[in-house]
Short mmCIF file of C-alpha atoms (C1' of nucleotides) in Angstrom, two decimals:
data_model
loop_
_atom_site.label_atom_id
_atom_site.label_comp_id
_atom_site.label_asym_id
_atom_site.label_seq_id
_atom_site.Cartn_x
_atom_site.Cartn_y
_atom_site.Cartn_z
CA UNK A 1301 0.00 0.00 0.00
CA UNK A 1302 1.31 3.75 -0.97
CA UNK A 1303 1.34 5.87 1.79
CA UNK A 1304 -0.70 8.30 0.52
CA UNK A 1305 0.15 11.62 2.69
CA UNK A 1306 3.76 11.27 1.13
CA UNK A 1307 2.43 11.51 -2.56
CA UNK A 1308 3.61 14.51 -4.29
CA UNK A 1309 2.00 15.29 -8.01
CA UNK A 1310 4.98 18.20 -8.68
CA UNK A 1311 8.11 18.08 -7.82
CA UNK A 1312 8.67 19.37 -4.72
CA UNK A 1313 9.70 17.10 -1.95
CA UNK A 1314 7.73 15.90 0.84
CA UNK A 1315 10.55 17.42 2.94
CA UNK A 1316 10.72 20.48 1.80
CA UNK A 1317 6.19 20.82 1.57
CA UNK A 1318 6.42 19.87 5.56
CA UNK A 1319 9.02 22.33 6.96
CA UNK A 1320 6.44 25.11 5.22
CA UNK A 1321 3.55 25.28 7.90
CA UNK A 1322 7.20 26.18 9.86
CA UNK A 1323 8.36 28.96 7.96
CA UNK A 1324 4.81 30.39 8.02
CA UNK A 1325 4.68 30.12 11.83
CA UNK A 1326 8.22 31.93 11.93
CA UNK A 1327 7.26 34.95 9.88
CA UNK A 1328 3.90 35.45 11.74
CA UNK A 1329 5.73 35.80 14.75
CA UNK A 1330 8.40 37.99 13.39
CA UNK A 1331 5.55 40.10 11.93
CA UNK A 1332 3.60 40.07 15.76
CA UNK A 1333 7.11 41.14 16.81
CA UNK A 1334 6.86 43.94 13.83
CA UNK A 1335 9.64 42.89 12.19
CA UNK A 1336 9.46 43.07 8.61
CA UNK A 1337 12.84 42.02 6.89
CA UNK A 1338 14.88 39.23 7.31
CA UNK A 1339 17.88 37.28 5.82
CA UNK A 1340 18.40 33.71 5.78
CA UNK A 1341 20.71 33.38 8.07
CA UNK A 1342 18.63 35.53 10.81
CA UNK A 1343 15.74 33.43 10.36
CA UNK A 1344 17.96 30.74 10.60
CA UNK A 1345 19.08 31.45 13.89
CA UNK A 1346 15.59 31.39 14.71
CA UNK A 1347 14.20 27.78 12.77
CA UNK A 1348 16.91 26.11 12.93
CA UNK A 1349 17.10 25.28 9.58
CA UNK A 1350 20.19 25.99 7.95
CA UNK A 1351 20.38 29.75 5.99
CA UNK A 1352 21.37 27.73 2.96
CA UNK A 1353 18.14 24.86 3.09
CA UNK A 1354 16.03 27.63 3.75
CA UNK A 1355 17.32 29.74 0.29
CA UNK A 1356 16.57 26.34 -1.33
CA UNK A 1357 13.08 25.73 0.55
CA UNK A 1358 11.96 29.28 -0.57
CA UNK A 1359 13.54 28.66 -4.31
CA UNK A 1360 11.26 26.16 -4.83
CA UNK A 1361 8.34 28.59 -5.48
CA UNK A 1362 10.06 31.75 -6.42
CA UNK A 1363 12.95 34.15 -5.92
CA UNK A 1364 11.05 35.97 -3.23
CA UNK A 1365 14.24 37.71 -1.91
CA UNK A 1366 16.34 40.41 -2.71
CA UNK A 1367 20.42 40.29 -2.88
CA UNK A 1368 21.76 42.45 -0.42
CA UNK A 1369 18.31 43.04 1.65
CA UNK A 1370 16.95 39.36 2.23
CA UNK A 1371 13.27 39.33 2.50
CA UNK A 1372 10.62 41.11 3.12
CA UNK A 1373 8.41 39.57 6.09
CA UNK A 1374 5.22 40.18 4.89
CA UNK A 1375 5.31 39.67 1.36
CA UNK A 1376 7.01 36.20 2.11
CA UNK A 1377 4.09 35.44 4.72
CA UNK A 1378 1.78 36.26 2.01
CA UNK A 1379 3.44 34.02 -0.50
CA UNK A 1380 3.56 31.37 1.73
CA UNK A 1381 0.25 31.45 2.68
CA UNK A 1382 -0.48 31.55 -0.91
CA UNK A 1383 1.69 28.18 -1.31
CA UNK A 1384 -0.17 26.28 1.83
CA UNK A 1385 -3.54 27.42 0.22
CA UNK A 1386 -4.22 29.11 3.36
CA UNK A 1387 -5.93 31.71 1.00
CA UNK A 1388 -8.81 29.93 0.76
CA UNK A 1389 -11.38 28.21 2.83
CA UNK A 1390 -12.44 24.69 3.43
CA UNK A 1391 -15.40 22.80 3.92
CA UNK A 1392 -14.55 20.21 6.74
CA UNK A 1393 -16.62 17.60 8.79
CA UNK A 1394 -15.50 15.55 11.89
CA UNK A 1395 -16.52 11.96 12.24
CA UNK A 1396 -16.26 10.78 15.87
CA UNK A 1397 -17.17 13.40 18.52
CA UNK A 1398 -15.19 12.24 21.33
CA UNK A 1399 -12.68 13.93 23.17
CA UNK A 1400 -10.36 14.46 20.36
CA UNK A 1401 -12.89 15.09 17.63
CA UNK A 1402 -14.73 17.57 19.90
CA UNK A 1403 -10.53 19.11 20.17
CA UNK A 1404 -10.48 20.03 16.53
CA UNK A 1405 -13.61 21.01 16.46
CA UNK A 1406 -13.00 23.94 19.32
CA UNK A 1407 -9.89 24.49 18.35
CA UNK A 1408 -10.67 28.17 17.15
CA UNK A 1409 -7.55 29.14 15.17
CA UNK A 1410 -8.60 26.45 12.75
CA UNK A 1411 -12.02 28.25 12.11
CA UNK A 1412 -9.92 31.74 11.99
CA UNK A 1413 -8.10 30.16 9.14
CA UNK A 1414 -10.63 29.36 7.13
CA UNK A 1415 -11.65 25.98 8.11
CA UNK A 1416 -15.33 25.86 8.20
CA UNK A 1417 -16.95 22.83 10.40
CA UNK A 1418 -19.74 21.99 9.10
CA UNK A 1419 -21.18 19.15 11.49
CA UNK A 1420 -20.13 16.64 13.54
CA UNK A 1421 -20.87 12.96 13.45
CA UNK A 1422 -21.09 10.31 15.96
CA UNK A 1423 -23.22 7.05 16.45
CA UNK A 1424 -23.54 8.05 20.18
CA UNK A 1425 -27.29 9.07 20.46
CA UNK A 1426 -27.14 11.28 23.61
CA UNK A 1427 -24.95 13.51 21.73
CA UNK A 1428 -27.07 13.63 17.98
CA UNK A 1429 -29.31 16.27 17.87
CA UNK A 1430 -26.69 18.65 20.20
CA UNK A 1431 -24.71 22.01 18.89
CA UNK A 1432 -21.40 22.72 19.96
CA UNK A 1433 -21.26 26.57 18.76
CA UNK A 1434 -23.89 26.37 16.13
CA UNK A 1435 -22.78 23.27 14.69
CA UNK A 1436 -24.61 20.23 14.89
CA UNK A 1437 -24.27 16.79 15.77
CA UNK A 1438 -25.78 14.25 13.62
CA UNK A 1439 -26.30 10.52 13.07
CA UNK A 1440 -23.20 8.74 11.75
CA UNK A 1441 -25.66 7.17 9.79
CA UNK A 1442 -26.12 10.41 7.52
CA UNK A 1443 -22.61 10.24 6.01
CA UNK A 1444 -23.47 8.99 3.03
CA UNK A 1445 -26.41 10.91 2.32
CA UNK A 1446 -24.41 14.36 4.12
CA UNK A 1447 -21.55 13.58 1.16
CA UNK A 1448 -23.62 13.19 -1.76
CA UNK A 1449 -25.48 16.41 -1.13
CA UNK A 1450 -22.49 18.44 0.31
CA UNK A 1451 -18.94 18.85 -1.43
CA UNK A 1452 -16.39 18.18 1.55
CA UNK A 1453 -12.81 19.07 1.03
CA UNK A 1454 -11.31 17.50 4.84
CA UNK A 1455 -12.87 14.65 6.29
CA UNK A 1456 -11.54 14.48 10.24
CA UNK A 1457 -11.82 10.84 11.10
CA UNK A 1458 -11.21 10.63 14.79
CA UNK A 1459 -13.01 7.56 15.76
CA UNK A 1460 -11.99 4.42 17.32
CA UNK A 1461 -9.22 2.91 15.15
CA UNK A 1462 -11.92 -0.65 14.31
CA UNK A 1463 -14.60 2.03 12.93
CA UNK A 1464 -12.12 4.00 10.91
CA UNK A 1465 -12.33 2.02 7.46
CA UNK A 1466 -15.96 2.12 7.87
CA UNK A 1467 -16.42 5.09 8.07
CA UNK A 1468 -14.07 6.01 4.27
CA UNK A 1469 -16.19 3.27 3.08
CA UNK A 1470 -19.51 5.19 4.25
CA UNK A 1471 -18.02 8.65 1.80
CA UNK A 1472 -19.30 9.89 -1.13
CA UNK A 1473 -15.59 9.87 -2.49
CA UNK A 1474 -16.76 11.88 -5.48
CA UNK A 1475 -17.54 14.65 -2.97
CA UNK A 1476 -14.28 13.69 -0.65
CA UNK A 1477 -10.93 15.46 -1.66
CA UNK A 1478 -9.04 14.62 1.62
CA UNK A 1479 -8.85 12.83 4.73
CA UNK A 1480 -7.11 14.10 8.35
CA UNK A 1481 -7.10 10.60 9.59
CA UNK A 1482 -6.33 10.58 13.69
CA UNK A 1483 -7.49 6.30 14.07
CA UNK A 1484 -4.25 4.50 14.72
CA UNK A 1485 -4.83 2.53 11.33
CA UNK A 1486 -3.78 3.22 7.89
CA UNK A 1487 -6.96 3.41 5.67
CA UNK A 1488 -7.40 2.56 1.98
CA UNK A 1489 -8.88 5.42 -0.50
CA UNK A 1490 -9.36 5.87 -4.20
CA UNK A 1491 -6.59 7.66 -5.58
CA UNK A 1492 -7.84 11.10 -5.98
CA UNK A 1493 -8.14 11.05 -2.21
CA UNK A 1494 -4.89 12.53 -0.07
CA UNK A 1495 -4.88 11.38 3.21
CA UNK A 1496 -2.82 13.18 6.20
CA UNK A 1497 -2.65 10.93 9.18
CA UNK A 1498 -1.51 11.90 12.66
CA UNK A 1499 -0.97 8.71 14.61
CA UNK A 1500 -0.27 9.92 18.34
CA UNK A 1501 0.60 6.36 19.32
CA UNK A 1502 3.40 6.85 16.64
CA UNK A 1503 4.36 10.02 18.22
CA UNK A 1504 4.22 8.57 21.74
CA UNK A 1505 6.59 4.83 20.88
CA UNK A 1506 8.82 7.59 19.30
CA UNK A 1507 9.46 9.28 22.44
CA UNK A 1508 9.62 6.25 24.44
CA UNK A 1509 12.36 4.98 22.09
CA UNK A 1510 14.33 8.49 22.54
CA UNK A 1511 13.99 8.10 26.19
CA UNK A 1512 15.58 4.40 26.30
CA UNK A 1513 18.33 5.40 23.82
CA UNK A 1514 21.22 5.88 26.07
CA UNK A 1515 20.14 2.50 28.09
CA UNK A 1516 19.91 0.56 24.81
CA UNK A 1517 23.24 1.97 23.87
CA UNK A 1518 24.95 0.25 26.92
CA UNK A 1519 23.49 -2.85 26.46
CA UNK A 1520 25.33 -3.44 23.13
CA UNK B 319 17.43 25.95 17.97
CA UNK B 320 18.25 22.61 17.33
CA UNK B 321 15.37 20.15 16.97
CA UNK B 322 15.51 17.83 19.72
CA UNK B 323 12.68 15.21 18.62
CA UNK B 324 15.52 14.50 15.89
CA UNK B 325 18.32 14.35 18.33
CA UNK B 326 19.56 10.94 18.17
CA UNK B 327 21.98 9.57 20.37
CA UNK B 328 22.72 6.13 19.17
CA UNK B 329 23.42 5.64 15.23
CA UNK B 330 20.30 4.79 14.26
CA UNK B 331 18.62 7.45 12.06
CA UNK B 332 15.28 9.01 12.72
CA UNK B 333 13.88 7.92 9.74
CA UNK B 334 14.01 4.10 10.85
CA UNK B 335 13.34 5.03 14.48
CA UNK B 336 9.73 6.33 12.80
CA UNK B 337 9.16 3.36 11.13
CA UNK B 338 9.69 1.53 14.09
CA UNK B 339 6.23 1.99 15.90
CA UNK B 340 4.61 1.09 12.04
CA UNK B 341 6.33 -2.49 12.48
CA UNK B 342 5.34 -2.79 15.98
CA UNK B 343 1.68 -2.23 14.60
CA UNK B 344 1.08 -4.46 11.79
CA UNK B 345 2.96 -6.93 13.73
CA UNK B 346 0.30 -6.99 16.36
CA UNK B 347 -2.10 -7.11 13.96
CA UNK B 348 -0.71 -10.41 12.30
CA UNK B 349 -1.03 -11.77 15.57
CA UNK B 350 -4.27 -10.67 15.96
CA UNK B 351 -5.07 -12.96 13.49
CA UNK B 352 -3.00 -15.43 13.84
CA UNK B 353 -0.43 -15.09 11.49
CA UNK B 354 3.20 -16.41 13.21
CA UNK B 355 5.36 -15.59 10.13
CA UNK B 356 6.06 -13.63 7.89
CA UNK B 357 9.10 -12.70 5.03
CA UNK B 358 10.16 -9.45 4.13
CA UNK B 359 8.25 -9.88 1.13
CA UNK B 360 5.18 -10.34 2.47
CA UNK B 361 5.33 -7.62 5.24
CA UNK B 362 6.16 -4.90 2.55
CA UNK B 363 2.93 -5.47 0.45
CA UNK B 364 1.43 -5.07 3.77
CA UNK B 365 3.31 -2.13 5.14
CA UNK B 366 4.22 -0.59 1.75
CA UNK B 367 7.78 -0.35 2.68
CA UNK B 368 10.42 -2.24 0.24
CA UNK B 369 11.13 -5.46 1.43
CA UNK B 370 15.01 -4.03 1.12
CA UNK B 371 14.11 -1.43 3.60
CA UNK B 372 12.70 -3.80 6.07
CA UNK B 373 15.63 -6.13 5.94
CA UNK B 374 17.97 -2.69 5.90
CA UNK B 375 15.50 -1.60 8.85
CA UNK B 376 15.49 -4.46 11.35
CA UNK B 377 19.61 -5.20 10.94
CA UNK B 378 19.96 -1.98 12.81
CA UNK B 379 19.28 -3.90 15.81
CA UNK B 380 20.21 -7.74 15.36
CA UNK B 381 19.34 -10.39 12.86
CA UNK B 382 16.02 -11.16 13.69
CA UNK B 383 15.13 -13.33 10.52
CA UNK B 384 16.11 -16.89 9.60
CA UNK B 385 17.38 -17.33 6.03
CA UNK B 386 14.73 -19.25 3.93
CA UNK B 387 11.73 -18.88 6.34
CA UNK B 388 11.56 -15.01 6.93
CA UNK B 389 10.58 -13.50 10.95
CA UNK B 390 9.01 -15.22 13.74
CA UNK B 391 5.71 -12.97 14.27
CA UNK B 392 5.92 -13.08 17.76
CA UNK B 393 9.32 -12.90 18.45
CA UNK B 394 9.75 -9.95 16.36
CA UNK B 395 7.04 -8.15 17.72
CA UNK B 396 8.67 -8.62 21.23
CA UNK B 397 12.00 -7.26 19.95
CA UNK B 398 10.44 -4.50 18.72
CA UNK B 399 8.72 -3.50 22.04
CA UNK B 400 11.93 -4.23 23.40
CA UNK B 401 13.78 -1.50 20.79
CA UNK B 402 10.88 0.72 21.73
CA UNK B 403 10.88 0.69 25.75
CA UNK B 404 7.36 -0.58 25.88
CA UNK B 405 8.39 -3.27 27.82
CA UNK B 406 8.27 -0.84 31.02
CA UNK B 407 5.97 1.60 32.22
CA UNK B 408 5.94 5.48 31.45
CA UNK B 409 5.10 7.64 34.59
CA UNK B 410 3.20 11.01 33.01
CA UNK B 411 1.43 14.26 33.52
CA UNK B 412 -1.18 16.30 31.66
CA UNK B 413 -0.49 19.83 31.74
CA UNK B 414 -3.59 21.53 30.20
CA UNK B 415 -6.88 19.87 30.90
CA UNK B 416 -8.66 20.90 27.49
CA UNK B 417 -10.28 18.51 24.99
CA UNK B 418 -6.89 17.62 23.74
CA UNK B 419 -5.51 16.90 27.27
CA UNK B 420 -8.39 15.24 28.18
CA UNK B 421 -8.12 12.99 25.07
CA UNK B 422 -5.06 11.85 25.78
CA UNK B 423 -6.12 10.91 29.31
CA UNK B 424 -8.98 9.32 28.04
CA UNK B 425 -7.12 7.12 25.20
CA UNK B 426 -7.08 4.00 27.44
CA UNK B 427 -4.84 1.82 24.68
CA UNK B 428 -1.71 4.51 26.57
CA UNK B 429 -2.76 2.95 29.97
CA UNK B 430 -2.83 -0.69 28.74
CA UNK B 431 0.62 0.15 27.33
CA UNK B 432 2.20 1.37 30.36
CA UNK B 433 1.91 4.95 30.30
CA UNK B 434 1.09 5.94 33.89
CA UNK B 435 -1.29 8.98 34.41
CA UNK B 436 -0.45 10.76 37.78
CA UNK B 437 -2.34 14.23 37.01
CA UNK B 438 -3.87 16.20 34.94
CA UNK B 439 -3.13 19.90 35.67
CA UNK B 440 -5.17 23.08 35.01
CA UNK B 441 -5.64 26.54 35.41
CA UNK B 442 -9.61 25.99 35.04
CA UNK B 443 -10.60 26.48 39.08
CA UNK B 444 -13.92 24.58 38.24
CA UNK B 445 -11.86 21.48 36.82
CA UNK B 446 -9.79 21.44 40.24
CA UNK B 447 -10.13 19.41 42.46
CA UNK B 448 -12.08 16.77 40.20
CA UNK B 449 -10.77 13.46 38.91
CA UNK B 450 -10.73 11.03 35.93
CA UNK B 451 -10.67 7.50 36.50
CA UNK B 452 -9.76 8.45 39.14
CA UNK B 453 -7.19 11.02 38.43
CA UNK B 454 -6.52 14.05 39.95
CA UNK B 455 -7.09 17.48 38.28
CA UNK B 456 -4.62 19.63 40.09
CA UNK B 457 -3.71 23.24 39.99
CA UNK B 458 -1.34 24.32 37.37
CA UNK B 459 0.66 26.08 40.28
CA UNK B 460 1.66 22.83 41.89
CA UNK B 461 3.58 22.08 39.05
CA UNK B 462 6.75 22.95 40.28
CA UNK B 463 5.85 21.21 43.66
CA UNK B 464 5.01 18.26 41.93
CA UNK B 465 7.97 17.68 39.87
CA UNK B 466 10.35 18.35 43.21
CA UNK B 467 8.86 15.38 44.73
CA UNK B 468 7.94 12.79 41.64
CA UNK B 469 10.33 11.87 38.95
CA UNK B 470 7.84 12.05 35.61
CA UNK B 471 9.11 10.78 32.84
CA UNK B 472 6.59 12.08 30.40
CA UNK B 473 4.65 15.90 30.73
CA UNK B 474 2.60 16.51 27.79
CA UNK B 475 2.09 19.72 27.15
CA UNK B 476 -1.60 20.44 25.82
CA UNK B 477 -2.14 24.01 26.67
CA UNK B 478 -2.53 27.21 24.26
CA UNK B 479 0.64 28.03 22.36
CA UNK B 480 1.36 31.53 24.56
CA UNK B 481 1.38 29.10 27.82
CA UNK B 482 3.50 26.34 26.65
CA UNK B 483 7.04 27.31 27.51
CA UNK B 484 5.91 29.04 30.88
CA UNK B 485 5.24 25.54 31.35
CA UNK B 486 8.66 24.02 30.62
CA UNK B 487 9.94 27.17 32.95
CA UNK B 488 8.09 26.00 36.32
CA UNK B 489 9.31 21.91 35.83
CA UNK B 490 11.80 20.58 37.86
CA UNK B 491 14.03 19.53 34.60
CA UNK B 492 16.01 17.17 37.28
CA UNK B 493 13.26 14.79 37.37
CA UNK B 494 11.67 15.26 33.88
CA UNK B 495 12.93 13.07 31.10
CA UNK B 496 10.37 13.98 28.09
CA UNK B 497 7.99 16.53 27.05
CA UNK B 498 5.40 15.65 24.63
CA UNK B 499 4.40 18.75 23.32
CA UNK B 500 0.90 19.92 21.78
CA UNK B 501 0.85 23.49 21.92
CA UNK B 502 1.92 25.05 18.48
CA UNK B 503 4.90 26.03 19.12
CA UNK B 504 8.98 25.46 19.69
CA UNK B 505 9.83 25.03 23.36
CA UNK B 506 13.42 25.83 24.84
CA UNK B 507 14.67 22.53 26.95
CA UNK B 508 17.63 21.70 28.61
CA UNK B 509 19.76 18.92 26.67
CA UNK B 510 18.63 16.25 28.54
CA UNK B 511 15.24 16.37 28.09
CA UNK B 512 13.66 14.84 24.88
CA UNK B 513 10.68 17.11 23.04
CA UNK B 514 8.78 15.51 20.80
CA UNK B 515 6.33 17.58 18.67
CA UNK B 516 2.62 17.13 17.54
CA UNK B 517 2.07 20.08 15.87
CA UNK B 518 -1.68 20.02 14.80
CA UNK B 519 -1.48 23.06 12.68
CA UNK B 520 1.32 21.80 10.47
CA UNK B 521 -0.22 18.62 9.57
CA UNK B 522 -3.70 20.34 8.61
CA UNK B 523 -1.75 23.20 6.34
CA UNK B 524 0.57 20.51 5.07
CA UNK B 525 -2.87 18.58 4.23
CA UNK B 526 -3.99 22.29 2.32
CA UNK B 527 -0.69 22.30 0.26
CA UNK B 528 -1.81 18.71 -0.47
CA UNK B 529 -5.09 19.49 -1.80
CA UNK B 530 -3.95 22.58 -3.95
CA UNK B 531 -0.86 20.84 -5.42
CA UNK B 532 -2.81 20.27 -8.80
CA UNK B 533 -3.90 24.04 -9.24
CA UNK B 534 -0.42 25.41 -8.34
CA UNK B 535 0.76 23.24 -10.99
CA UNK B 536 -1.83 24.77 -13.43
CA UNK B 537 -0.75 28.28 -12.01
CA UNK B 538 2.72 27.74 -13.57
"C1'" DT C 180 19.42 -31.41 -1.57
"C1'" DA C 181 16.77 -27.49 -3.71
"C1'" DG C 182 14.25 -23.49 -2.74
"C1'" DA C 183 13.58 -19.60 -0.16
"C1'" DT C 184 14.87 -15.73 2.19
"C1'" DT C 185 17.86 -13.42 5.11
"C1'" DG C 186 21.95 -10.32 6.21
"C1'" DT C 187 24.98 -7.31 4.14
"C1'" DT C 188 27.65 -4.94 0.66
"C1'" DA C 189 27.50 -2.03 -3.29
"C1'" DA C 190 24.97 1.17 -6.32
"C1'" DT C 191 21.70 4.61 -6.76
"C1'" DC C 192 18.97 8.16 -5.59
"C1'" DG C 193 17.62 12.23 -3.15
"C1'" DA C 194 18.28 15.75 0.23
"C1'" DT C 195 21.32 18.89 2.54
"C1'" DT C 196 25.19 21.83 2.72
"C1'" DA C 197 28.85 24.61 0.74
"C1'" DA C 198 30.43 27.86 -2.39
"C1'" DC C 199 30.23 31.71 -5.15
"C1'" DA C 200 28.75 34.61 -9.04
"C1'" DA C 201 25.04 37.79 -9.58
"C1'" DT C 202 23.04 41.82 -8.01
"C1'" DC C 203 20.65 44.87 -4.92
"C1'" DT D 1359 31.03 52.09 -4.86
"C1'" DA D 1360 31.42 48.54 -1.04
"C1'" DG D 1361 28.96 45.40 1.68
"C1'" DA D 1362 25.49 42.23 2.12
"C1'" DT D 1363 22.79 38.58 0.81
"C1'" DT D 1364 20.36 36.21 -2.54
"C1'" DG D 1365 19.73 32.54 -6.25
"C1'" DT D 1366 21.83 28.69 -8.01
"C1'" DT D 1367 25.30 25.30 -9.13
"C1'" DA D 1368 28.38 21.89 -7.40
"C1'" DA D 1369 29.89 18.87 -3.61
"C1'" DT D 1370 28.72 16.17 0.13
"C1'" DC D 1371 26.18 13.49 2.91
"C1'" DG D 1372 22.67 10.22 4.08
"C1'" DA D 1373 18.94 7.18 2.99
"C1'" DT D 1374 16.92 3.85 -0.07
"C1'" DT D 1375 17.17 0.23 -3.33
"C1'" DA D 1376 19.41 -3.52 -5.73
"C1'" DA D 1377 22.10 -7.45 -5.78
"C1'" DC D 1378 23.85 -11.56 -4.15
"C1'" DA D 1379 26.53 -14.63 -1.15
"C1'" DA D 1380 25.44 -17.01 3.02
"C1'" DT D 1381 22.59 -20.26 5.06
"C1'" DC D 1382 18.40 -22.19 6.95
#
DNA sequence: TAGATTGTTAATCGATTAACAATC
DNA sequence: TAGATTGTTAATCGATTAACAATC
């Protein structure tokens, strides 16, 4: 199976597409801070990214610098923004309101960014029928009706990870252009489909490993 | 600022350390169902990895195979949780009691796994005093108390961005070991302690880019 | 034994870093 | 102009893939 959040149509890495939600992070702090021009290897001090990566990062996508200046804060936050397709907004659902469903969906900066919930599904019945700021809760059993009458463009599936492949199957995939998968499974969509996942249990073994290093090291 | 979830001690890269807990998985699931062995072969038409990159993978830490019958299911799935510390249990803390926190504290497969909750902490005075299966919500000032008088090996950190390092400030970093950390942002550590990252925002804009790619192709 | 599959070395591919001419 | 810093090419480094001898 392809892992799907790694497909690329152009030809920009996957390496260099992930260290962009940092760069845009960077320069709206340095423009909070009211800075508005930096070089490379300032904002390299600050990323951590070498000044020389992030001349190639930025290259990518354009000469957005100037020889002898650097860059311009805003105009680069605006290009990037431009790049992430933060410029627009996007239709997104959430399938499985518990705890961390009910997370994205009050996680505000999300909605300031153009990230419009537009319900919430769950099979638990106490909760169908219920609003959490405006936006309802319905039957898990509406999916597949919800998608053929509504264009989607992020599915959240944060449901137990047995329910998760179910619920993909359940889509309108003609109506589907991408998944934020959060069940600890890998799921299987048509082709058209990207799929982000964000496996905490992943994240979590990771840091367990980094925490044993040094002991697995002696034991060699 | 260096990146300290890609600090590596040992010689093992980070890119096979974050393929580890991906073996660990689909290993469990072929014993879910019974399977008790598998080749190289057949575990990268599961996993999607290169059978190459498997073998490449698990020589990193001792010839687990057998030449002409492949892995022992079981016995590689112990090694693995071996590599990865599971075999041992994680003591941890919740700072910031939110959906997200709560989540976490709620995902019962992290208990079954080892991961000790000892608090949740919060500066919510109506959340105070409360518990979770039967643990503790505790003021977000006791922090510092706490972590003079427990060694914790794990504080996630699932507060609001501006809080997060004012967080890291009031630890004891004596008895800390590793911060998991939600908030959207970079937090300054001391060497020893390992950060690693789940950074919400850049996994949703790097799902954006990901749905755009096509028209910014066009745009060219 | 013959077939299968590992462990491991060598080759390739891709990503990062270094260097420097171009130019503001 | 002189100094600074980019854009970009070339060099290096690291990760992945291919190949195959070893061996179960």
């Amino acid at each position: 199976m392809i892992n799907l959040s790694n497909r690329n149509i152009s030809n920009i890495s996957m390496a260099v597409v992930r260290r962009l939600p940092k760069y845009h992070r960077y320069l709206q702090e340095l423009l909070e801070k009211e800075i508005y021009r930096i070089s490379s290897k300032e904002l390299s001090k600050l990323i951590g990214f070498t000044a020389s990566q992030i001349r190639q990062d930025l290259n990518c996508f354009g000469g957005f610098g100037q020889q002898g200046y650097g860059y311009n804060v805003e105009e680069l936050y605006q290009e990037i923004e431009k790049i992430l397709g933060l410029n627009r907004t996007y239709k997104m659902i959430i399938v499985g309101a518990g705890n961390l469903g009910q997370a994205v969906a009050n996680y505000t900066n999300f909605e300031k960014s153009g990230y419009e919930l537009l319900a919430l599904f769950d099979i638990n019945p106490r909760l169908i029928g219920m609003k959490i700021r405006d936006i309802p809760f319905r039957d898990v059993d509406e999916l597949g009706e919800f998608t053929n009458e509504n264009e989607i463009d992020i599915v959240v599936i944060s449901t137990p990870r047995e329910f998760a492949q179910g619920i993909v199957d359940k889509l309108n995939k003609d109506n589907v252009k991408g998944i934020w998968n959060f069940a600890p499974t890998d799921i299987k969509v048509p082709e058209h489909i990207i799929v982000e996942n964000v496996h905490l249990s992943e994240s979590l073994y990771t840091l367990s490993y980094l925490l044993n290093e040094k002991h697995l090291e002696v034991d060699k």
